[in-house]
Coordinates of C-alpha atoms and ligand atoms in Angstrom, one line a residue:
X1 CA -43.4 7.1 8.6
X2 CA -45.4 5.5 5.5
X3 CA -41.8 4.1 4.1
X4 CA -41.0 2.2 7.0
X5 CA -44.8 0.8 6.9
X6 CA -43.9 -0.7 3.4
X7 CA -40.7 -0.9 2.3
X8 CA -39.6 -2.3 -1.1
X9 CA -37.8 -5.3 0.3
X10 CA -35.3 -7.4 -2.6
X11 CA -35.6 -11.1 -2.7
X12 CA -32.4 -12.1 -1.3
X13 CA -32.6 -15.5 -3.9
X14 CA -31.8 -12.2 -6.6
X15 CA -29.1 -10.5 -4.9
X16 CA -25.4 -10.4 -6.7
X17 CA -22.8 -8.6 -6.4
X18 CA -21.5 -5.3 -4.5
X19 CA -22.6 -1.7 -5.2
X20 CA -20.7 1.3 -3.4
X21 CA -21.4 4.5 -3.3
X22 CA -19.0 6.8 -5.1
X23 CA -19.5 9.8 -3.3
X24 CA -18.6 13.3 -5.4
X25 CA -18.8 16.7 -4.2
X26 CA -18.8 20.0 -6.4
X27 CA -17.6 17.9 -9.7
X28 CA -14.8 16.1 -7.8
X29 CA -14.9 12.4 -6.5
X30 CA -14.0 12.7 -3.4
X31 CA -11.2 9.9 -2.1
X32 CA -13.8 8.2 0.5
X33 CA -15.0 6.7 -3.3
X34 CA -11.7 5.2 -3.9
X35 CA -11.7 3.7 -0.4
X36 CA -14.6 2.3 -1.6
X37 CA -13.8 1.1 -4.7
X38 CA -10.9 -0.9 -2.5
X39 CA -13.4 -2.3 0.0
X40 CA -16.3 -2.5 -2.6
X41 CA -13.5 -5.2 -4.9
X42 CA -12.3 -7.2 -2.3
X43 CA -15.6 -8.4 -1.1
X44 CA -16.4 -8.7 -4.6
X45 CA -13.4 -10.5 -5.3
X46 CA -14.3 -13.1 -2.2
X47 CA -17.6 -13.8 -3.4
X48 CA -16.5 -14.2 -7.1
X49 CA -19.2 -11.3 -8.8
X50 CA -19.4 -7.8 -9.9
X51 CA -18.6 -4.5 -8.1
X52 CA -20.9 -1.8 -9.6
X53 CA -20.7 1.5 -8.4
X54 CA -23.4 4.3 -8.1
X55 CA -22.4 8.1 -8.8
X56 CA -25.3 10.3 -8.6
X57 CA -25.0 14.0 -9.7
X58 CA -25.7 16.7 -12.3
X59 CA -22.9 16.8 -14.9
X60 CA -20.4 14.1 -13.9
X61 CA -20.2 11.9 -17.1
X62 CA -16.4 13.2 -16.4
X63 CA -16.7 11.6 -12.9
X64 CA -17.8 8.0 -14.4
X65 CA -15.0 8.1 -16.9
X66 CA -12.1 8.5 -14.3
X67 CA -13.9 6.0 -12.2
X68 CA -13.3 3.7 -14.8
X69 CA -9.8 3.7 -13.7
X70 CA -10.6 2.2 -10.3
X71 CA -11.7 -1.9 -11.8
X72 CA -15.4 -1.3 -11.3
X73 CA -17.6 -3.5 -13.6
X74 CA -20.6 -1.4 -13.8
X75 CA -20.5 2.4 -12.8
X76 CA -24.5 3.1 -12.9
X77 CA -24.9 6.8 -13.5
X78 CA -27.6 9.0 -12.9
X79 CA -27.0 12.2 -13.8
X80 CA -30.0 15.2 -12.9
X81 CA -30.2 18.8 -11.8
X82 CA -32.0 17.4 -9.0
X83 CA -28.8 15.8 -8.1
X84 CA -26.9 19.2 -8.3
X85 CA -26.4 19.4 -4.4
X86 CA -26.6 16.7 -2.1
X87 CA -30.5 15.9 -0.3
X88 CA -31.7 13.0 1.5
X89 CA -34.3 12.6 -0.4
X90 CA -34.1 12.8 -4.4
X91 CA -30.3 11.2 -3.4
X92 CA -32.0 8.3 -1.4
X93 CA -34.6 7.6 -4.4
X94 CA -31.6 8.0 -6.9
X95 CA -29.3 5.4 -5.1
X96 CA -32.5 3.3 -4.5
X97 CA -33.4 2.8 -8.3
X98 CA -30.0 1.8 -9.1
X99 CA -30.4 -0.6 -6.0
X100 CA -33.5 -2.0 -7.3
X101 CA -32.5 -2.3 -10.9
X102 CA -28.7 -3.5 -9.7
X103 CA -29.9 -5.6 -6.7
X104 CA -26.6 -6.3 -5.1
X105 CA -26.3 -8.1 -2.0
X106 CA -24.2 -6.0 -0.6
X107 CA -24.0 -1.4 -0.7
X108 CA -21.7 0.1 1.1
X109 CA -20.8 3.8 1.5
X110 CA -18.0 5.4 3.3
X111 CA -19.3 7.0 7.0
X112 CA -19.0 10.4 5.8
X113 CA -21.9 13.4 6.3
X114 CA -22.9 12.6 3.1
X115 CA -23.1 8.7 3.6
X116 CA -23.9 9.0 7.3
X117 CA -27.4 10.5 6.3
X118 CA -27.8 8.4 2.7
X119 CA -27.1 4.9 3.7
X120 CA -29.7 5.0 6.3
X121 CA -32.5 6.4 4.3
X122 CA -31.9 3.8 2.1
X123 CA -31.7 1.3 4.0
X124 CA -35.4 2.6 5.3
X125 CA -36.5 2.6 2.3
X126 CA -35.4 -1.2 1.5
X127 CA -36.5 -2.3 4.5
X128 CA -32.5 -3.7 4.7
X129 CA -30.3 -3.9 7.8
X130 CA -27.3 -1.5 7.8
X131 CA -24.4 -1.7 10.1
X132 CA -23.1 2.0 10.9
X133 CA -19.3 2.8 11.5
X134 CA -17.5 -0.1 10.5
X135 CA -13.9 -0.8 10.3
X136 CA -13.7 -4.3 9.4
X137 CA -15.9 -6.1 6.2
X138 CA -15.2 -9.6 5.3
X139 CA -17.3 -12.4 4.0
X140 CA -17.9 -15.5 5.7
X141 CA -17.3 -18.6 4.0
X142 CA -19.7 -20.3 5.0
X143 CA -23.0 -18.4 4.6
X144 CA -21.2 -15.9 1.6
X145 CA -22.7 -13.2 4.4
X146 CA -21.1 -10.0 4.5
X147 CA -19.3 -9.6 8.3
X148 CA -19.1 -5.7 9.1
X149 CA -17.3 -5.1 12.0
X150 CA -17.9 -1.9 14.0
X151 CA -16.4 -0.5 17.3
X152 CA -18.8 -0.8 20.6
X153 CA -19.2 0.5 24.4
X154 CA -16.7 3.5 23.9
X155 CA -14.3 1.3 21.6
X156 CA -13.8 -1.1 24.4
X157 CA -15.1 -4.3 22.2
X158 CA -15.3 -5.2 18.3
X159 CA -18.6 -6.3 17.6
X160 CA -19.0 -8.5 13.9
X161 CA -22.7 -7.9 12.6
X162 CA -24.1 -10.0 10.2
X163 CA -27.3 -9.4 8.4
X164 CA -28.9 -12.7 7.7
X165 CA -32.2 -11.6 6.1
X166 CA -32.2 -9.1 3.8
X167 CA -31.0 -7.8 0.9
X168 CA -28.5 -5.8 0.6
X169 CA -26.5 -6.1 3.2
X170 CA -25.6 -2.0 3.9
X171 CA -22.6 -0.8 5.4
X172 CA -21.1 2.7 6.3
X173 CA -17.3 2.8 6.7
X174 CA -15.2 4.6 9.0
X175 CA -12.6 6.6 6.7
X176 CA -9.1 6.2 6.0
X177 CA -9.6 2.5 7.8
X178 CA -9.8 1.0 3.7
X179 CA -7.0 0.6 1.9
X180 CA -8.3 3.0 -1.3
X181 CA -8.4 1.3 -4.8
X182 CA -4.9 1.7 -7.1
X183 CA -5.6 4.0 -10.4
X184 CA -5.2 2.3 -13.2
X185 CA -4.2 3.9 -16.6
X186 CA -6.0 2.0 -18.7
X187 CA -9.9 2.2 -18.0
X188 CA -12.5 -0.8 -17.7
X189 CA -15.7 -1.0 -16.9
X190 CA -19.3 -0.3 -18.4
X191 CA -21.1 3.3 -17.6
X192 CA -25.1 2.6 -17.6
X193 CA -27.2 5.2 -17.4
X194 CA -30.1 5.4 -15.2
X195 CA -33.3 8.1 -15.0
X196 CA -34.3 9.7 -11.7
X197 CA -37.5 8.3 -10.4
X198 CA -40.5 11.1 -11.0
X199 CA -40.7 11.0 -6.9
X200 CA -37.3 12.0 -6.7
X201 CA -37.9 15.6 -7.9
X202 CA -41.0 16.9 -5.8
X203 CA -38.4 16.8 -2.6
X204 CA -39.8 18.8 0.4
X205 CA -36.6 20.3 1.1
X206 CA -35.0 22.7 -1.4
X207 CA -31.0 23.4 -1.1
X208 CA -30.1 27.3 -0.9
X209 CA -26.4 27.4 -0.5
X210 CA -23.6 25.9 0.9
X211 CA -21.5 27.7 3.4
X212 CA -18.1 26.5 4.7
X213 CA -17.5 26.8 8.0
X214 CA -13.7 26.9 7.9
X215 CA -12.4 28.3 5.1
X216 CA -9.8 26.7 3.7
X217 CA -9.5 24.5 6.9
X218 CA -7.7 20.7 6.0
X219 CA -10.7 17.5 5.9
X220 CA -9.1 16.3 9.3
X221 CA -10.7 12.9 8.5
X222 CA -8.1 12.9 5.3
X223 CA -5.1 14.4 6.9
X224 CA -2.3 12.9 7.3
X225 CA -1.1 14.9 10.2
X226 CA -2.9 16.2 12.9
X227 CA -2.0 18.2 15.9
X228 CA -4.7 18.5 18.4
X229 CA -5.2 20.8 21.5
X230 CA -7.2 19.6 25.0
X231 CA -8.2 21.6 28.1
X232 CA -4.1 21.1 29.6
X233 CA -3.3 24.2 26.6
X234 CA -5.0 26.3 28.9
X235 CA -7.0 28.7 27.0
X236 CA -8.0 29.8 23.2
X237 CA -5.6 31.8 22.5
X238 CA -2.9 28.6 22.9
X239 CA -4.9 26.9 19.6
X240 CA -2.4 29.8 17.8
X241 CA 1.0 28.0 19.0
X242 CA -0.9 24.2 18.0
X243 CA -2.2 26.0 14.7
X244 CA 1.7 26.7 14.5
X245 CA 2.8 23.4 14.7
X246 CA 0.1 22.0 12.4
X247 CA 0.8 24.7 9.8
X248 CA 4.9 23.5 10.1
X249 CA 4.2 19.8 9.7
X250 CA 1.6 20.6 6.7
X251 CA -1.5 19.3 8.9
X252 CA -4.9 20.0 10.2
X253 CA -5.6 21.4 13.8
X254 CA -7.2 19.0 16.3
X255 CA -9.1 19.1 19.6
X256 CA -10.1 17.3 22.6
X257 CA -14.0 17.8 23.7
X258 CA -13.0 19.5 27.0
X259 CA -11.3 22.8 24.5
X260 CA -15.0 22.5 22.7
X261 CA -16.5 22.6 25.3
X262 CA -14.9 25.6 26.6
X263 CA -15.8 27.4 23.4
X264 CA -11.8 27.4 22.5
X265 CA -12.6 26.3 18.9
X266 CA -15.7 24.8 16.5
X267 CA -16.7 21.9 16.9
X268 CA -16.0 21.0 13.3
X269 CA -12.4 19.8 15.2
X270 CA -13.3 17.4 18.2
X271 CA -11.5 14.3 17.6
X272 CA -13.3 11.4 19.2
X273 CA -16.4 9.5 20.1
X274 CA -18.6 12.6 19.5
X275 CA -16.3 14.0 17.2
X276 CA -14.2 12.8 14.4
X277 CA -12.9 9.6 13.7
X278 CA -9.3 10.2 12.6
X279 CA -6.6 8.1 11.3
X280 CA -3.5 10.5 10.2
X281 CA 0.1 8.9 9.7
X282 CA 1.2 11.7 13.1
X283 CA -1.2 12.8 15.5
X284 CA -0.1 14.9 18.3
X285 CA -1.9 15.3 21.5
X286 CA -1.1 18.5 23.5
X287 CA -2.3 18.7 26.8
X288 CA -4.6 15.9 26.3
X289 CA -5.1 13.1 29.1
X290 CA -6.1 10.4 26.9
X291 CA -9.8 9.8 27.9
X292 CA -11.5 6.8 26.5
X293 CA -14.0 9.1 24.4
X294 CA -10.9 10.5 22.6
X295 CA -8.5 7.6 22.1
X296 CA -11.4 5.7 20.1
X297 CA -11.3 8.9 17.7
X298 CA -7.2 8.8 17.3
X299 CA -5.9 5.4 18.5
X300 CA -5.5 4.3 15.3
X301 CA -2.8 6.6 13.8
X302 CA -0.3 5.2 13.0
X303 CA 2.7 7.5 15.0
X304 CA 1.3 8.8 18.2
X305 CA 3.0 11.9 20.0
X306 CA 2.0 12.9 23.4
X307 CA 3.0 16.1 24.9
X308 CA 1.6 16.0 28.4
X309 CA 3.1 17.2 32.4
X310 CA 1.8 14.6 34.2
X311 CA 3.8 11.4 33.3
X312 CA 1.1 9.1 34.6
X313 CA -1.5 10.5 31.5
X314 CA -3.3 7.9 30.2
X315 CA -2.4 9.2 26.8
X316 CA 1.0 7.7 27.2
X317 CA -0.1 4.4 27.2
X318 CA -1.4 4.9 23.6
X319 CA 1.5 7.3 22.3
X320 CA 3.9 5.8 20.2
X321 CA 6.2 8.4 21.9
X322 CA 5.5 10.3 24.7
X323 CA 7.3 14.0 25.7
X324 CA 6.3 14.9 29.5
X325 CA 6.6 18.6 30.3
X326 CA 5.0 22.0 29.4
X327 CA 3.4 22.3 26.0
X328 CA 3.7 26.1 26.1
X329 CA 7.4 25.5 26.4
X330 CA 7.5 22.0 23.5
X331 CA 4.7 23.1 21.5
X332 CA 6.7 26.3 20.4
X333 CA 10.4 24.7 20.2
X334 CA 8.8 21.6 17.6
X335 CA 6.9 24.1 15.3
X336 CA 10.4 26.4 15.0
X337 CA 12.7 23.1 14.4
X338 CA 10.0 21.8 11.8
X339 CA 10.0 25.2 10.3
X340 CA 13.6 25.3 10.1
X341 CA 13.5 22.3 8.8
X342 CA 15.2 20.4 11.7
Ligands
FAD1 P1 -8.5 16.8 30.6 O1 -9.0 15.5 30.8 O2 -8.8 17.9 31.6 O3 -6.9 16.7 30.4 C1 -6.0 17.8 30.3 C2 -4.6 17.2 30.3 O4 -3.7 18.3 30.1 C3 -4.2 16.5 31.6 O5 -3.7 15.2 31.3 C4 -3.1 17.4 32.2 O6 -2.1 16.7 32.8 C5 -2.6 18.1 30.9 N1 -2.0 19.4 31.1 C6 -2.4 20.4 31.9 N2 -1.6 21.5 31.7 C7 -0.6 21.1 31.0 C8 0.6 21.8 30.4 N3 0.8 23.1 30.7 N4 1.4 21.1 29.6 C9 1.2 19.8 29.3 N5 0.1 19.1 29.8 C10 -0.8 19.8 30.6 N6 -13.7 13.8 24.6 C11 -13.1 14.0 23.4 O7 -12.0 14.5 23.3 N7 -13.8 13.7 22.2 C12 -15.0 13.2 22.2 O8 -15.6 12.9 21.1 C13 -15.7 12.9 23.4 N8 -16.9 12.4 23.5 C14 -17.5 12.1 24.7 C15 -18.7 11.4 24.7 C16 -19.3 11.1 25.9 C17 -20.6 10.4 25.9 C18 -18.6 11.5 27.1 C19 -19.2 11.1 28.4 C20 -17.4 12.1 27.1 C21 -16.8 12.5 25.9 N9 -15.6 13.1 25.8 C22 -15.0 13.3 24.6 C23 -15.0 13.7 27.0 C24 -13.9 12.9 27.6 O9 -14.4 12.0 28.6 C25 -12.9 13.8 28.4 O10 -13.6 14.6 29.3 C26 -12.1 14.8 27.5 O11 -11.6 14.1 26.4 C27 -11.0 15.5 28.3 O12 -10.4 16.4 27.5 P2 -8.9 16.8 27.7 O13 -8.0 15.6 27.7 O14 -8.6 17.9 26.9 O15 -9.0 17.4 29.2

């Protein structure tokens, strides 16, 4: 690929400051911005210079005024029809001219789809290092490096990357693992405005439309209360009693990769390595057994209920508390006391 042959590397002796990505969706900002903004100002803070932040878009001169609520120094705009709907590539050219004119030594967005594809492409394009998934950033003292620190082997081991060489040091964060950034009612903060580069707009790929795959289905990597479904439910039609139970508690509906795998329910639900990474205040595992491959998607909730029949599931080593018995028989009894209000 002719960018990685000649990437636009920054002198390093140049780089200040941190620049996150303030990711936006459909004319809203979405909260993975405000975890950001959190992340993006204690680093800052540490090093003792600037946060900036990048929004990219078409209309969202709104967007940069309420981010000025969040103590960002510099919120560096560029605002296009090109921008309308997310793409790799006019996105990745738009976030890299505000790199380049920026030059921050360190860019971090959160892990999301969006940020998932972006932050690499960048990265590319910089000829930077980026470390993917992390959930852990801290500066060293010595070396003022940024230390992003990402799960490993299956969540077994924490490993702390450092990017010695190039600048900026990129990150992608696991979500809901930063603590977000607190409005503040008066707003700070300079807006600068910067143009699209002419590349940006001769894209190869063209967006069509959007189409949700759940309608009205809860962001399970923002819930705060998730109640998720493995192979020990027995069958599809048992996602109705844990879609029960979700709907009682006001949460999203989970699963383990063995009920996607069985076709039970999309994909768009698997909790885990291959799945999402969740972090909701409850999580409820029903008929779950607690493989590795799921705990490092869940572990980190902060209440952990297990509803399992085999008392020796590994999932009760994990569960904050653990019911053992038949989820056809538990599963129905919770969702009619928390619908009653019990
Ligand atoms: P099982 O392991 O079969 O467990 C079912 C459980 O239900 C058992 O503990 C059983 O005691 C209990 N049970 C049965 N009947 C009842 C009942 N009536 N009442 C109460 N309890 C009952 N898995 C994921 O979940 N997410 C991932 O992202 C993921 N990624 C993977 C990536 C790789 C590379 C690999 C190799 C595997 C991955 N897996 C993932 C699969 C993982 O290893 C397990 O196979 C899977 O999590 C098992 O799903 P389960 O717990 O639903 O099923």
């Amino acid at each position: 690929m002719e960018l990685m042959k000649d990437p636009e590397v920054l002198n390093p002796d140049e780089c200040r400051g941190v620049c996150i990505f303030a990711e936006q969706r459909r004319g809203a900002l979405s909260s993975a911005a405000m975890e950001m903004a959190g992340a993006g100002r204690r680093l800052a803070d540490a090093l003792g210079e600037d946060l900036h932040a990048a929004l990219l878009g078409h209309g969202v001169g709104d967007l940069a005024e309420e981010l000025r609520h969040y103590g960002i120094d510099k919120i560096h705009v560029v605002d296009d029809p090109v921008l309308a709907d997310f793409l790799d590539e006019p996105y990745s050219a738009a976030l890299c001219r505000v790199v380049r004119d920026v030059k921050p030594s360190i860019l971090l967005g959160a892990a999301t789809n969006i940020g998932r594809s972006l932050l690499p492409n960048v990265a590319v394009r910089l000829g930077a290092g980026l470390t993917a998934g992390c959930t852990g950033l801290a500066i060293d003292d010595a070396t003022r490096s940024l230390v992003a620190t990402r799960p490993a082997f299956g969540g077994t081991i924490f490993a702390d990357v450092v990017m010695e060489n190039r600048r900026p040091q990129i990150a992608t964060v696991r979500r809901r693992v930063m603590a977000p950034a607190e409005r503040r009612d008066a707003p700070s903060g300079e807006i600068v405005r910067h143009d699209l580069p002419p590349c940006a707009a001769s894209a190869r790929a063209k967006f069509l439309e959007s189409v949700d795959e759940l309608a009205g289905a809860v962001d399970l990597t923002a819930a705060d209360v998730i109640v998720s479904g493995g192979r020990g439910i027995g069958g599809p039609e048992a996602f109705e009693m844990i879609r029960e139970l979700a709907d009682a508690l006001g949460g999203g509906v989970g699963a383990s990769r063995a009920a996607v795998d069985a076709g039970w329910i999309a994909y768009s639900h698997q909790v885990g390595q291959t799945g999402k990474q969740v972090r909701p205040k409850v999580y409820v595992a029903c008929g779950i057994s607690g493989a590795i491959q799921h705990l490092v998607g869940m572990r980190a909730s902060d209440t952990i209920i297990a509803i399992n029949r085999d008392p020796e599931a590994p999932i009760f080593r994990v569960a904050t508390y653990g019911l053992v018995g038949d989820v056809h028989k538990i599963v129905p009894a919770l969702a009619k006391r928390f619908r009653e209000g019990g």
